[in-house]
Short mmCIF file of C-alpha atoms in Angstrom, two decimals:
data_model
loop_
_atom_site.label_atom_id
_atom_site.label_comp_id
_atom_site.label_asym_id
_atom_site.label_seq_id
_atom_site.Cartn_x
_atom_site.Cartn_y
_atom_site.Cartn_z
CA MET A 1 0.06 0.05 0.02
CA GLY A 2 2.81 2.38 0.71
CA ARG A 3 4.26 2.07 -2.76
CA GLN A 4 0.89 2.74 -4.31
CA LEU A 5 0.37 5.69 -2.24
CA LYS A 6 3.82 7.11 -3.16
CA PHE A 7 3.06 6.52 -6.85
CA VAL A 8 -0.38 8.51 -6.71
CA ALA A 9 1.30 11.37 -4.63
CA GLY A 10 4.21 11.44 -7.25
CA ILE A 11 1.50 11.67 -10.36
CA ALA A 12 -0.41 14.45 -8.25
CA ILE A 13 2.68 16.46 -7.85
CA ILE A 14 3.78 16.08 -11.35
CA LEU A 15 0.13 16.98 -12.61
CA GLY A 16 -0.02 20.02 -10.13
CA THR A 17 3.32 21.26 -11.46
CA VAL A 18 2.49 21.05 -15.17
CA GLY A 19 -0.93 22.70 -14.24
CA PHE A 20 0.48 25.37 -12.60
CA LEU A 21 3.22 26.20 -15.34
CA VAL A 22 0.42 26.04 -17.93
CA TRP A 23 -1.68 28.55 -16.04
CA THR A 24 1.11 30.88 -15.47
CA ALA A 25 2.22 30.88 -19.10
CA VAL A 26 -1.41 31.47 -20.36
CA ASP A 27 -1.68 34.16 -17.71
CA GLN A 28 1.48 36.06 -18.87
CA THR A 29 0.62 35.78 -22.40
CA LYS A 30 -3.07 36.62 -22.81
CA MET A 31 -4.02 40.00 -24.36
CA TYR A 32 -7.43 40.89 -25.44
CA MET A 33 -7.86 43.06 -28.69
CA ILE A 34 -9.60 46.36 -27.89
CA THR A 35 -10.66 48.97 -30.40
CA VAL A 36 -9.43 52.52 -30.29
CA SER A 37 -12.55 53.64 -28.48
CA GLU A 38 -12.30 51.11 -25.82
CA PHE A 39 -8.90 51.95 -25.27
CA LEU A 40 -9.40 55.63 -24.77
CA GLY A 41 -12.41 54.95 -22.68
CA ALA A 42 -10.63 52.72 -20.09
CA GLY A 43 -8.50 55.47 -18.68
CA GLU A 44 -5.92 53.82 -16.66
CA ALA A 45 -7.24 50.32 -16.60
CA TYR A 46 -4.40 49.14 -19.06
CA ALA A 47 -1.57 51.23 -17.55
CA ASN A 48 1.69 48.86 -17.23
CA SER A 49 0.00 46.20 -19.10
CA THR A 50 0.51 44.93 -22.64
CA VAL A 51 -2.39 45.64 -24.95
CA ARG A 52 -3.33 45.03 -28.72
CA ILE A 53 -5.37 47.65 -30.24
CA ALA A 54 -7.22 47.34 -33.34
CA GLY A 55 -8.10 50.20 -35.71
CA LYS A 56 -7.39 51.79 -38.97
CA VAL A 57 -4.27 53.92 -40.10
CA ALA A 58 -5.37 57.51 -40.46
CA PRO A 59 -4.78 58.86 -43.93
CA GLY A 60 -1.96 61.39 -44.21
CA SER A 61 -0.72 60.46 -40.66
CA MET A 62 2.41 58.28 -41.64
CA LYS A 63 5.94 59.65 -40.91
CA TRP A 64 8.61 57.21 -41.98
CA THR A 65 12.34 57.37 -41.46
CA ALA A 66 14.01 54.80 -43.50
CA GLU A 67 17.40 55.20 -42.08
CA THR A 68 16.41 54.17 -38.65
CA ARG A 69 13.31 52.32 -39.62
CA GLU A 70 11.14 54.38 -37.31
CA LEU A 71 7.49 55.05 -38.24
CA GLU A 72 4.97 57.38 -36.47
CA PHE A 73 1.22 57.18 -37.51
CA THR A 74 -2.09 57.55 -36.13
CA VAL A 75 -4.74 54.67 -35.42
CA ILE A 76 -8.50 55.64 -35.52
CA ASP A 77 -11.49 53.53 -34.77
CA MET A 78 -12.56 51.25 -37.38
CA ALA A 79 -16.52 52.17 -36.78
CA GLY A 80 -15.79 55.86 -37.16
CA GLN A 81 -16.07 56.53 -33.30
CA PRO A 82 -14.21 59.55 -32.26
CA GLY A 83 -10.81 59.37 -30.85
CA GLU A 84 -7.23 58.51 -32.08
CA VAL A 85 -4.06 56.93 -30.72
CA ARG A 86 -0.58 58.17 -31.89
CA VAL A 87 1.78 55.12 -32.47
CA HIS A 88 5.42 54.79 -32.71
CA TYR A 89 7.14 51.77 -34.09
CA THR A 90 10.71 50.83 -34.83
CA GLY A 91 11.37 47.95 -37.17
CA LEU A 92 10.17 46.25 -40.44
CA LEU A 93 6.73 46.81 -41.70
CA PRO A 94 4.32 44.26 -42.89
CA ASP A 95 3.96 44.28 -46.64
CA MET A 96 0.34 45.13 -46.51
CA PHE A 97 0.73 48.25 -44.26
CA ALA A 98 -0.75 51.48 -45.73
CA GLU A 99 -2.85 54.52 -44.97
CA ASP A 100 -6.54 53.63 -44.57
CA ARG A 101 -5.68 49.95 -43.82
CA ASN A 102 -7.11 47.90 -40.93
CA VAL A 103 -4.11 47.34 -38.37
CA VAL A 104 -3.44 45.94 -34.97
CA VAL A 105 -0.66 47.41 -32.81
CA GLU A 106 0.48 45.62 -29.77
CA GLY A 107 2.85 46.75 -27.00
CA PRO A 108 3.17 47.77 -23.32
CA TYR A 109 0.94 50.64 -22.41
CA SER A 110 2.33 53.57 -20.47
CA LYS A 111 1.13 57.07 -20.01
CA ALA A 112 3.91 58.15 -22.56
CA SER A 113 2.57 59.50 -25.78
CA PRO A 114 2.76 58.26 -28.35
CA PHE A 115 2.01 54.48 -27.94
CA GLU A 116 5.38 52.51 -28.25
CA ALA A 117 4.29 49.31 -30.41
CA ARG A 118 6.38 46.32 -30.43
CA ALA A 119 4.43 44.69 -33.37
CA VAL A 120 2.44 45.89 -36.00
CA LEU A 121 -0.05 43.44 -37.66
CA THR A 122 -2.24 43.97 -41.02
CA SER A 123 -4.85 42.15 -42.32
CA CYS A 124 -5.41 41.35 -46.07
CA PRO A 125 -8.17 43.30 -47.93
CA SER A 126 -11.45 41.28 -48.20
CA LYS A 127 -11.45 41.81 -52.00
CA TYR A 128 -8.49 42.41 -54.01
CA GLN A 129 -8.85 44.98 -57.03
CA ALA A 130 -6.70 45.43 -60.01
CA GLU A 131 -5.08 48.81 -60.57
CA ASP A 132 -8.08 50.21 -62.57
CA GLY A 133 -10.14 49.63 -59.45
CA LYS A 134 -12.20 46.78 -60.70
CA PRO A 135 -12.26 43.48 -58.70
CA SER A 136 -9.87 40.86 -60.12
#
């Protein structure tokens, strides 16, 4: 009976440890995607945490410095709600990145302005169009 009890206790410890590690990993990496209006309306709720903000690149807002690979741009709400988030990003941009395109910016939020993005993600357009503007 003693040997069986040790075996069950060992399995319980292993399962408990694995469960704790999985829970910790998920807790540290989970991020909700929020809209620009949700982000601006939350006030201090996202301070000192990593957030993903979904929006659209405002036309005429991009300032790209090729030598340093730095980009500043403004993200506006996709649904047309008021408000905007100024974003600073250093690094390579996705091929599909352009003005008036849907974008997700991810990074740690502090009260500093602009928002310092670690990652910039874009989505493909729902319809591809030829250069003459007609669907291809």
